[in-house]
Coordinates of N, CA and C in Angstrom, one line a residue:
X95 N 83.9 12.0 22.6 CA 84.0 10.8 23.4 C 82.7 10.7 24.2
X96 N 82.1 9.6 24.1 CA 80.8 9.3 24.8 C 81.0 8.9 26.2
X97 N 80.0 9.3 27.0 CA 80.1 8.9 28.4 C 78.8 8.1 28.8
X98 N 78.9 7.5 30.0 CA 77.7 6.7 30.4 C 76.6 7.6 30.8
X99 N 76.8 8.9 30.9 CA 75.7 9.9 31.3 C 74.9 10.3 30.1
X100 N 75.4 10.0 28.9 CA 74.6 10.4 27.8 C 73.4 9.5 27.6
X101 N 72.2 10.2 27.4 CA 71.0 9.5 27.2 C 71.0 8.6 26.0
X102 N 70.5 7.5 26.1 CA 70.4 6.6 24.9 C 69.0 6.8 24.3
X103 N 69.0 7.2 23.1 CA 67.7 7.5 22.4 C 67.0 6.1 22.2
X104 N 65.7 6.1 22.5 CA 65.0 4.9 22.3 C 64.8 4.6 20.8
X105 N 64.8 3.3 20.5 CA 64.7 2.9 19.1 C 63.2 3.0 18.7
X106 N 63.0 3.5 17.6 CA 61.6 3.7 17.1 C 61.1 2.4 16.4
X107 N 60.0 1.9 16.9 CA 59.5 0.7 16.3 C 59.0 0.9 14.9
X108 N 59.2 -0.1 14.1 CA 58.7 0.0 12.7 C 57.2 0.3 12.7
X109 N 56.8 1.2 11.7 CA 55.4 1.6 11.7 C 54.4 0.4 11.5
X110 N 54.8 -0.6 10.8 CA 54.0 -1.7 10.5 C 53.7 -2.5 11.8
X111 N 54.7 -2.4 12.8 CA 54.5 -3.1 14.0 C 53.5 -2.5 14.9
X112 N 53.3 -1.2 14.9 CA 52.4 -0.5 15.8 C 51.0 -0.3 15.2
X113 N 50.9 -0.5 13.8 CA 49.6 -0.3 13.2 C 48.7 -1.4 13.6
X114 N 47.5 -1.1 14.1 CA 46.6 -2.1 14.5 C 45.8 -2.6 13.3
X115 N 45.8 -3.8 13.1 CA 45.1 -4.3 11.9 C 43.6 -4.4 12.3
X116 N 42.7 -3.9 11.3 CA 41.3 -4.0 11.6 C 40.8 -5.4 11.3
X117 N 39.9 -5.8 12.1 CA 39.4 -7.2 11.9 C 38.8 -7.4 10.6
X118 N 39.0 -8.6 10.0 CA 38.4 -8.8 8.7 C 36.9 -8.7 8.6
X119 N 36.4 -8.1 7.5 CA 35.0 -7.9 7.4 C 34.4 -9.2 7.0
X120 N 33.3 -9.6 7.7 CA 32.6 -10.8 7.4 C 31.7 -10.6 6.2
X121 N 31.6 -11.5 5.3 CA 30.8 -11.3 4.1 C 29.3 -11.3 4.6
X122 N 28.4 -10.5 3.9 CA 27.0 -10.5 4.3 C 26.4 -11.9 4.2
X123 N 25.5 -12.2 5.1 CA 24.9 -13.5 5.0 C 24.1 -13.8 3.7
X124 N 24.2 -14.9 3.2 CA 23.5 -15.2 2.0 C 22.0 -15.4 2.3
X125 N 21.2 -14.9 1.4 CA 19.8 -15.1 1.6 C 19.4 -16.5 1.4
X126 N 18.4 -16.9 2.2 CA 17.9 -18.3 2.1 C 17.1 -18.4 0.8
X127 N 16.8 -19.6 0.4 CA 15.9 -19.8 -0.8 C 14.6 -19.2 -0.6
X128 N 14.0 -19.3 0.6 CA 12.7 -18.7 0.9 C 12.8 -17.2 0.7
X129 N 13.8 -16.6 1.2 CA 14.0 -15.1 1.1 C 14.1 -14.7 -0.3
X130 N 14.9 -15.4 -1.1 CA 15.1 -15.1 -2.5 C 13.7 -15.2 -3.3
X131 N 13.0 -16.3 -2.9 CA 11.7 -16.5 -3.6 C 10.7 -15.3 -3.2
X132 N 10.7 -14.9 -2.0 CA 9.8 -13.8 -1.5 C 10.2 -12.5 -2.2
X133 N 11.5 -12.3 -2.4 CA 11.9 -11.0 -3.1 C 11.5 -11.1 -4.5
X134 N 11.6 -12.2 -5.2 CA 11.3 -12.4 -6.6 C 9.8 -12.2 -6.8
X135 N 9.0 -12.9 -5.9 CA 7.5 -12.8 -6.0 C 7.1 -11.3 -5.8
X136 N 7.7 -10.6 -4.8 CA 7.3 -9.2 -4.6 C 7.6 -8.4 -5.9
X137 N 8.7 -8.6 -6.5 CA 9.1 -7.9 -7.7 C 8.1 -8.2 -8.9
X138 N 7.7 -9.5 -9.0 CA 6.8 -9.9 -10.0 C 5.4 -9.3 -9.8
X139 N 5.0 -9.2 -8.5 CA 3.7 -8.6 -8.2 C 3.7 -7.1 -8.5
X140 N 4.8 -6.5 -8.1 CA 4.9 -5.0 -8.4 C 4.9 -4.8 -9.9
X141 N 5.5 -5.6 -10.7 CA 5.5 -5.5 -12.1 C 4.1 -5.7 -12.7
X142 N 3.4 -6.7 -12.2 CA 2.0 -6.9 -12.6 C 1.2 -5.7 -12.3
X143 N 1.3 -5.2 -11.1 CA 0.5 -4.0 -10.7 C 0.8 -2.8 -11.7
X144 N 2.0 -2.6 -12.0 CA 2.4 -1.5 -12.9 C 1.7 -1.7 -14.3
X145 N 1.8 -2.9 -14.8 CA 1.3 -3.2 -16.1 C -0.3 -3.1 -16.1
X146 N -0.9 -3.6 -15.1 CA -2.4 -3.6 -15.0 C -2.8 -2.1 -14.9
X147 N -2.1 -1.4 -14.0 CA -2.5 0.1 -13.8 C -2.4 0.8 -15.1
X148 N -1.5 0.5 -16.0 CA -1.3 1.2 -17.3 C -2.2 0.7 -18.4
X149 N -2.3 -0.6 -18.4 CA -2.9 -1.2 -19.6 C -4.2 -2.1 -19.3
X150 N -4.5 -2.3 -18.1 CA -5.6 -3.2 -17.8 C -5.1 -4.6 -17.7
X151 N -5.9 -5.6 -17.3 CA -5.5 -6.9 -17.1 C -5.5 -7.8 -18.4
X152 N -6.3 -7.4 -19.4 CA -6.6 -8.2 -20.5 C -5.3 -8.6 -21.3
X153 N -4.5 -7.6 -21.5 CA -3.3 -7.8 -22.3 C -2.1 -8.2 -21.5
X154 N -2.2 -8.4 -20.2 CA -1.1 -8.7 -19.4 C -0.9 -10.2 -19.4
X155 N 0.3 -10.7 -19.7 CA 0.7 -12.1 -19.7 C 1.8 -12.3 -18.7
X156 N 1.9 -13.6 -18.3 CA 3.0 -13.9 -17.4 C 4.4 -13.6 -18.0
X157 N 4.5 -13.8 -19.3 CA 5.8 -13.5 -19.9 C 6.1 -12.0 -19.8
X158 N 5.1 -11.2 -20.0 CA 5.3 -9.7 -19.9 C 5.6 -9.3 -18.5
X159 N 5.0 -10.0 -17.5 CA 5.3 -9.7 -16.1 C 6.7 -10.0 -15.8
X160 N 7.2 -11.1 -16.2 CA 8.6 -11.5 -16.0 C 9.6 -10.5 -16.6
X161 N 9.3 -10.1 -17.8 CA 10.2 -9.1 -18.4 C 10.2 -7.8 -17.7
X162 N 9.0 -7.3 -17.3 CA 8.8 -6.0 -16.6 C 9.6 -6.1 -15.3
X163 N 9.6 -7.2 -14.7 CA 10.3 -7.3 -13.4 C 11.8 -7.5 -13.5
X164 N 12.3 -7.7 -14.8 CA 13.7 -7.8 -15.0 C 14.2 -9.3 -14.9
X165 N 13.2 -10.2 -15.0 CA 13.6 -11.6 -14.9 C 13.3 -12.3 -16.3
X166 N 13.5 -13.6 -16.3 CA 13.2 -14.3 -17.5 C 11.7 -14.4 -17.7
X167 N 11.3 -14.6 -19.0 CA 9.9 -14.6 -19.3 C 9.1 -15.8 -18.6
X168 N 9.9 -16.8 -18.2 CA 9.2 -18.0 -17.6 C 9.1 -18.0 -16.1
X169 N 9.7 -17.0 -15.4 CA 9.8 -17.0 -14.0 C 8.4 -16.8 -13.3
X170 N 7.6 -16.0 -13.9 CA 6.3 -15.8 -13.3 C 5.4 -17.0 -13.4
X171 N 5.6 -17.7 -14.5 CA 4.9 -19.0 -14.7 C 5.4 -20.0 -13.7
X172 N 6.7 -20.0 -13.5 CA 7.3 -21.0 -12.5 C 6.8 -20.7 -11.1
X173 N 6.6 -19.5 -10.7 CA 6.2 -19.1 -9.4 C 4.7 -19.2 -9.2
X174 N 3.9 -18.7 -10.2 CA 2.5 -18.6 -10.0 C 1.7 -19.7 -10.7
X175 N 2.2 -20.2 -11.8 CA 1.6 -21.3 -12.5 C 0.6 -20.8 -13.6
X176 N -0.2 -19.8 -13.3 CA -1.1 -19.3 -14.3 C -1.4 -17.8 -14.0
X177 N -2.0 -17.2 -15.0 CA -2.4 -15.8 -14.9 C -3.4 -15.6 -13.8
X178 N -4.4 -16.6 -13.7 CA -5.4 -16.5 -12.7 C -4.8 -16.5 -11.3
X179 N -3.8 -17.4 -11.1 CA -3.2 -17.5 -9.8 C -2.5 -16.2 -9.5
X180 N -1.8 -15.6 -10.5 CA -1.1 -14.3 -10.2 C -2.1 -13.2 -9.9
X181 N -3.2 -13.1 -10.6 CA -4.3 -12.1 -10.3 C -4.8 -12.3 -8.9
X182 N -5.0 -13.6 -8.5 CA -5.5 -13.9 -7.2 C -4.6 -13.4 -6.1
X183 N -3.3 -13.6 -6.3 CA -2.3 -13.2 -5.4 C -2.2 -11.6 -5.3
X184 N -2.3 -11.0 -6.5 CA -2.3 -9.6 -6.6 C -3.6 -9.0 -5.9
X185 N -4.7 -9.7 -6.0 CA -5.9 -9.4 -5.4 C -5.8 -9.4 -3.9
X186 N -5.1 -10.4 -3.3 CA -4.9 -10.5 -1.9 C -4.1 -9.3 -1.4
X187 N -3.0 -8.9 -2.1 CA -2.2 -7.8 -1.7 C -2.9 -6.5 -1.8
X188 N -3.7 -6.3 -2.9 CA -4.5 -5.1 -3.1 C -5.6 -4.9 -2.0
X189 N -6.2 -6.1 -1.7 CA -7.3 -6.0 -0.7 C -6.7 -5.7 0.6
X190 N -5.5 -6.2 1.0 CA -4.9 -5.9 2.3 C -4.7 -4.4 2.4
X191 N -4.1 -3.8 1.3 CA -3.9 -2.4 1.3 C -5.2 -1.6 1.4
X192 N -6.1 -2.0 0.5 CA -7.4 -1.2 0.5 C -8.2 -1.3 1.7
X193 N -8.2 -2.5 2.3 CA -9.0 -2.7 3.5 C -8.4 -2.0 4.7
X194 N -7.1 -1.9 4.7 CA -6.4 -1.2 5.8 C -6.9 0.3 5.8
X195 N -7.2 0.8 4.6 CA -7.7 2.2 4.5 C -9.2 2.2 4.6
X196 N -9.9 1.2 4.2 CA -11.3 1.2 4.2 C -11.9 1.0 5.5
X197 N -11.3 0.2 6.4 CA -11.8 -0.1 7.7 C -10.7 0.2 8.8
X198 N -10.3 1.4 9.0 CA -9.3 1.7 9.9 C -9.8 1.4 11.4
X199 N -8.8 1.4 12.3 CA -9.2 1.3 13.7 C -9.9 2.5 14.2
X200 N -10.8 2.3 15.1 CA -11.6 3.4 15.6 C -10.6 4.4 16.4
X201 N -10.7 5.7 16.1 CA -9.8 6.6 16.7 C -10.4 7.3 18.0
X202 N -11.7 7.1 18.1 CA -12.3 7.7 19.3 C -12.6 9.2 19.1
X203 N -12.4 9.7 17.9 CA -12.6 11.2 17.7 C -14.0 11.6 17.6
X204 N -15.0 10.7 17.5 CA -16.4 11.0 17.3 C -16.8 10.5 15.9
X205 N -18.0 10.2 15.7 CA -18.5 9.7 14.4 C -18.3 10.6 13.2
X206 N -18.7 11.8 13.4 CA -18.5 12.8 12.3 C -17.1 13.0 11.9
X207 N -16.2 13.3 12.9 CA -14.8 13.5 12.6 C -14.2 12.3 12.0
X208 N -14.5 11.1 12.5 CA -13.9 9.8 12.0 C -14.3 9.6 10.6
X209 N -15.6 9.7 10.2 CA -16.0 9.5 8.9 C -15.5 10.6 7.9
X210 N -15.4 11.8 8.4 CA -14.8 12.8 7.5 C -13.3 12.5 7.2
X211 N -12.6 12.1 8.3 CA -11.2 11.7 8.1 C -11.1 10.6 7.1
X212 N -12.0 9.6 7.2 CA -11.9 8.5 6.2 C -12.1 8.9 4.8
X213 N -13.2 9.8 4.6 CA -13.4 10.3 3.2 C -12.2 11.1 2.7
X214 N -11.7 11.9 3.6 CA -10.6 12.8 3.2 C -9.4 11.9 2.8
X215 N -9.1 10.9 3.6 CA -8.0 10.0 3.3 C -8.1 9.3 2.0
X216 N -9.4 8.8 1.7 CA -9.6 8.1 0.4 C -9.4 9.0 -0.7
X217 N -9.9 10.2 -0.6 CA -9.9 11.2 -1.8 C -8.5 11.8 -1.9
X218 N -7.8 12.1 -0.9 CA -6.5 12.7 -1.0 C -5.5 11.6 -1.5
X219 N -5.9 10.3 -1.3 CA -5.0 9.3 -1.7 C -4.9 9.2 -3.3
X220 N -5.9 9.8 -4.0 CA -5.8 9.7 -5.4 C -4.7 10.6 -6.0
X221 N -4.2 11.5 -5.2 CA -3.1 12.4 -5.7 C -1.9 11.6 -6.0
X222 N -1.5 10.7 -5.1 CA -0.3 10.0 -5.3 C -0.5 8.5 -5.1
X223 N -1.4 7.9 -5.9 CA -1.7 6.5 -5.6 C -0.5 5.5 -5.9
X224 N -0.5 4.5 -5.2 CA 0.5 3.4 -5.4 C 0.1 2.7 -6.7
X225 N 1.1 2.0 -7.3 CA 0.8 1.1 -8.4 C -0.3 0.1 -8.1
X226 N -0.1 -0.4 -6.8 CA -1.1 -1.5 -6.4 C -2.5 -0.9 -6.3
X227 N -2.5 0.4 -5.7 CA -3.8 1.0 -5.6 C -4.4 1.3 -7.0
X228 N -3.6 1.8 -7.9 CA -4.1 2.0 -9.3 C -4.6 0.8 -9.9
X229 N -3.8 -0.3 -9.8 CA -4.2 -1.6 -10.3 C -5.6 -2.0 -9.8
X230 N -5.7 -1.8 -8.5 CA -7.0 -2.2 -7.8 C -8.2 -1.5 -8.4
X231 N -8.0 -0.2 -8.6 CA -9.1 0.6 -9.2 C -9.4 0.1 -10.6
X232 N -8.4 -0.2 -11.4 CA -8.6 -0.7 -12.8 C -9.3 -2.0 -12.7
X233 N -8.8 -2.9 -11.8 CA -9.5 -4.2 -11.7 C -10.9 -4.1 -11.2
X234 N -11.1 -3.1 -10.3 CA -12.4 -2.9 -9.8 C -13.4 -2.4 -10.9
X235 N -12.9 -1.6 -11.8 CA -13.7 -1.1 -12.9 C -14.0 -2.3 -13.9
X236 N -13.1 -3.2 -14.1 CA -13.3 -4.4 -14.9 C -14.3 -5.3 -14.2
X237 N -14.2 -5.3 -12.8 CA -15.2 -6.2 -12.1 C -16.6 -5.7 -12.3
X238 N -16.8 -4.3 -12.3 CA -18.1 -3.8 -12.5 C -18.7 -4.2 -13.9
X239 N -17.8 -4.4 -14.8 CA -18.2 -4.8 -16.1 C -18.4 -6.3 -16.2
X240 N -18.1 -7.0 -15.1 CA -18.2 -8.4 -15.1 C -17.0 -9.1 -15.8
X241 N -15.9 -8.4 -16.0 CA -14.8 -9.0 -16.8 C -13.6 -9.2 -16.0
X242 N -13.7 -9.3 -14.7 CA -12.6 -9.4 -13.8 C -12.8 -10.5 -12.8
X243 N -11.8 -11.2 -12.4 CA -11.9 -12.2 -11.3 C -12.0 -11.5 -10.0
X244 N -11.9 -10.2 -9.9 CA -11.9 -9.4 -8.7 C -13.4 -9.1 -8.3
X245 N -14.4 -9.6 -9.0 CA -15.8 -9.2 -8.7 C -16.1 -9.5 -7.3
X246 N -15.9 -10.7 -6.8 CA -16.2 -11.1 -5.5 C -15.4 -10.3 -4.4
X247 N -14.1 -10.1 -4.8 CA -13.3 -9.3 -3.8 C -13.7 -7.9 -3.7
X248 N -14.2 -7.3 -4.8 CA -14.7 -5.9 -4.7 C -15.9 -5.9 -3.8
X249 N -16.8 -6.9 -4.0 CA -18.0 -6.9 -3.2 C -17.7 -7.1 -1.7
X250 N -16.6 -7.9 -1.4 CA -16.2 -8.1 0.0 C -15.7 -6.8 0.6
X251 N -14.9 -6.1 -0.2 CA -14.4 -4.8 0.3 C -15.5 -3.8 0.6
X252 N -16.5 -3.7 -0.3 CA -17.6 -2.8 -0.1 C -18.4 -3.2 1.1
X253 N -18.6 -4.5 1.3 CA -19.4 -4.9 2.5 C -18.6 -4.6 3.8
X254 N -17.3 -4.8 3.8 CA -16.5 -4.5 5.0 C -16.5 -3.0 5.3
X255 N -16.4 -2.2 4.2 CA -16.5 -0.7 4.4 C -17.8 -0.3 4.9
X256 N -18.9 -0.8 4.4 CA -20.2 -0.5 4.9 C -20.4 -0.9 6.3
X257 N -19.9 -2.1 6.7 CA -20.0 -2.5 8.0 C -19.3 -1.6 9.0
X258 N -18.1 -1.2 8.6 CA -17.3 -0.3 9.5 C -18.0 1.1 9.7
X259 N -18.5 1.6 8.6 CA -19.2 2.9 8.6 C -20.5 2.8 9.4
X260 N -21.2 1.8 9.3 CA -22.5 1.6 10.0 C -22.2 1.5 11.5
X261 N -21.1 0.8 11.9 CA -20.7 0.7 13.3 C -20.3 2.1 13.9
X262 N -19.6 2.9 13.1 CA -19.3 4.3 13.5 C -20.5 5.1 13.8
X263 N -21.5 5.0 12.8 CA -22.7 5.8 13.0 C -23.5 5.3 14.1
X264 N -23.6 4.0 14.3 CA -24.3 3.4 15.5 C -23.8 3.9 16.8
X265 N -22.5 4.0 16.9 CA -21.8 4.5 18.1 C -22.2 6.0 18.3
X266 N -22.2 6.7 17.2 CA -22.6 8.1 17.3 C -24.0 8.3 17.7
X267 N -24.9 7.4 17.3 CA -26.3 7.5 17.7 C -26.4 7.2 19.2
X268 N -25.6 6.2 19.7 CA -25.7 5.9 21.1 C -25.1 7.0 22.0
X269 N -24.2 7.7 21.5 CA -23.6 8.8 22.2 C -24.3 10.2 22.1
X270 N -25.3 10.2 21.2 CA -26.1 11.4 21.0 C -25.5 12.4 20.0
X271 N -24.4 12.0 19.4 CA -23.7 12.9 18.4 C -24.5 12.9 17.1
X272 N -25.0 11.8 16.7 CA -25.7 11.6 15.4 C -27.2 11.8 15.7
X273 N -27.9 12.6 14.9 CA -29.3 12.9 15.1 C -30.1 11.6 15.0
X274 N -31.2 11.6 15.8 CA -32.1 10.4 15.8 C -32.7 10.2 14.5
X275 N -33.0 9.0 14.1 CA -33.6 8.7 12.8 C -32.7 8.3 11.7
X276 N -31.4 8.5 11.9 CA -30.4 8.1 10.9 C -30.3 6.6 10.9
X277 N -30.4 6.0 9.7 CA -30.2 4.6 9.6 C -28.8 4.3 9.3
X278 N -28.0 3.6 10.2 CA -26.6 3.4 10.0 C -26.3 2.7 8.7
X279 N -27.0 1.7 8.3 CA -26.7 0.9 7.1 C -27.0 1.7 5.9
X280 N -28.1 2.4 5.9 CA -28.5 3.3 4.7 C -27.4 4.3 4.5
X281 N -27.0 5.0 5.6 CA -25.9 6.0 5.5 C -24.7 5.4 4.9
X282 N -24.3 4.2 5.4 CA -23.1 3.5 5.0 C -23.2 3.2 3.5
X283 N -24.3 2.8 3.0 CA -24.5 2.4 1.6 C -24.3 3.7 0.8
X284 N -24.8 4.8 1.2 CA -24.7 6.1 0.4 C -23.2 6.5 0.5
X285 N -22.6 6.4 1.6 CA -21.2 6.8 1.8 C -20.3 6.1 0.8
X286 N -20.4 4.8 0.8 CA -19.5 4.0 -0.1 C -19.8 4.4 -1.5
X287 N -21.0 4.6 -1.9 CA -21.3 5.0 -3.3 C -20.7 6.3 -3.6
X288 N -20.8 7.3 -2.6 CA -20.2 8.6 -2.9 C -18.7 8.5 -3.1
X289 N -18.0 7.8 -2.2 CA -16.5 7.7 -2.2 C -16.1 7.0 -3.5
X290 N -16.8 5.9 -3.8 CA -16.4 5.1 -5.0 C -16.6 5.9 -6.3
X291 N -17.7 6.6 -6.3 CA -18.0 7.4 -7.5 C -16.9 8.5 -7.7
X292 N -16.5 9.2 -6.6 CA -15.5 10.2 -6.7 C -14.1 9.6 -7.1
X293 N -13.8 8.5 -6.5 CA -12.5 7.8 -6.9 C -12.5 7.4 -8.3
X294 N -13.6 6.9 -8.8 CA -13.6 6.5 -10.3 C -13.5 7.7 -11.1
X295 N -14.1 8.8 -10.8 CA -13.9 10.1 -11.5 C -12.4 10.5 -11.5
X296 N -11.8 10.4 -10.4 CA -10.4 10.8 -10.3 C -9.5 9.9 -11.1
X297 N -9.8 8.6 -11.2 CA -9.1 7.7 -12.0 C -9.2 7.9 -13.5
X298 N -10.5 8.3 -13.8 CA -10.8 8.5 -15.3 C -10.1 9.8 -15.8
X299 N -10.1 10.9 -14.9 CA -9.6 12.1 -15.4 C -8.9 12.8 -14.2
X300 N -7.7 12.3 -13.9 CA -7.0 12.8 -12.7 C -6.6 14.3 -12.7
X301 N -6.3 14.8 -13.9 CA -5.9 16.2 -14.1 C -7.1 17.1 -13.9
X302 N -8.3 16.7 -14.1 CA -9.5 17.5 -14.0 C -10.1 17.3 -12.7
X303 N -9.7 16.4 -11.9 CA -10.3 16.1 -10.6 C -9.8 17.1 -9.5
X304 N -10.7 17.9 -8.9 CA -10.3 18.9 -7.9 C -10.4 18.2 -6.5
X305 N -9.3 17.8 -6.0 CA -9.3 17.0 -4.7 C -9.9 17.9 -3.6
X306 N -9.4 19.1 -3.4 CA -10.0 19.9 -2.2 C -11.5 20.1 -2.3
X307 N -12.0 20.3 -3.5 CA -13.5 20.5 -3.7 C -14.2 19.2 -3.4
X308 N -13.7 18.1 -3.8 CA -14.3 16.8 -3.6 C -14.3 16.5 -2.1
X309 N -13.2 16.8 -1.4 CA -13.1 16.5 0.0 C -14.1 17.4 0.8
X310 N -14.1 18.7 0.4 CA -15.0 19.6 1.1 C -16.5 19.2 0.9
X311 N -16.9 18.8 -0.3 CA -18.2 18.4 -0.5 C -18.6 17.1 0.2
X312 N -17.7 16.2 0.2 CA -17.9 14.9 0.9 C -18.1 15.2 2.4
X313 N -17.2 16.0 3.0 CA -17.3 16.3 4.4 C -18.6 17.0 4.8
X314 N -19.0 18.0 3.9 CA -20.2 18.7 4.1 C -21.4 17.8 4.1
X315 N -21.4 16.8 3.1 CA -22.5 15.9 3.0 C -22.6 15.0 4.3
X316 N -21.4 14.5 4.8 CA -21.4 13.7 5.9 C -22.0 14.4 7.2
X317 N -21.6 15.6 7.4 CA -22.1 16.4 8.5 C -23.6 16.6 8.4
X318 N -24.0 17.0 7.2 CA -25.4 17.3 7.0 C -26.3 16.0 7.2
X319 N -25.8 14.9 6.7 CA -26.5 13.6 6.8 C -26.6 13.1 8.3
X320 N -25.6 13.4 9.0 CA -25.5 12.8 10.4 C -26.0 13.8 11.5
X321 N -25.9 15.1 11.2 CA -26.3 16.1 12.2 C -27.3 17.0 11.8
X322 N -27.6 17.1 10.5 CA -28.6 18.0 10.0 C -28.1 19.5 9.9
X323 N -26.8 19.7 10.1 CA -26.2 21.0 10.1 C -25.1 21.1 9.0

């Protein structure tokens, strides 16, 4: 017989009633047409760099670039219009990458240390070059033979590199670190020739190219040329 003193057990709410529903996931925003075009152009340029790095520019066609990028054969033509325009755009991208390495910001470490670091960075970069970097070397070699539209661009890169190196040496002369009598522009001319010659050797026979030896000799020459020691 029940009494009023007996506790009344609370009713358990249904599990579905207490479960908190997570807010609905919003779908990712759709890319704009400009974003889609930029991504496609980047993929086409990357494909062109790979093909040129492996085979040179002569046999590369817009159709092959489109296929290599995973698109239709006609997409590269649609975006760039011609092979010349594609190479010009690739040239801009390669120059931006190369010039960032060729004329870095002054570190304030001193002329000898800065120029040695530059040479070391260029030569150690041949160990794991990017496709864009490899393509630039190939196109540069074609430019030397007069068979590439990059001839003027390569000359521009060389001039910018020489200008940067001459500025570093000039500052070293002013601070007394570089021995008197060193001609900044003559040194810069020789430095660019040294680095380019070594890089071309590395590109021609990467397995036979001894990076530590090349770096050591380049640094030894820089110190000897600038300080006499």
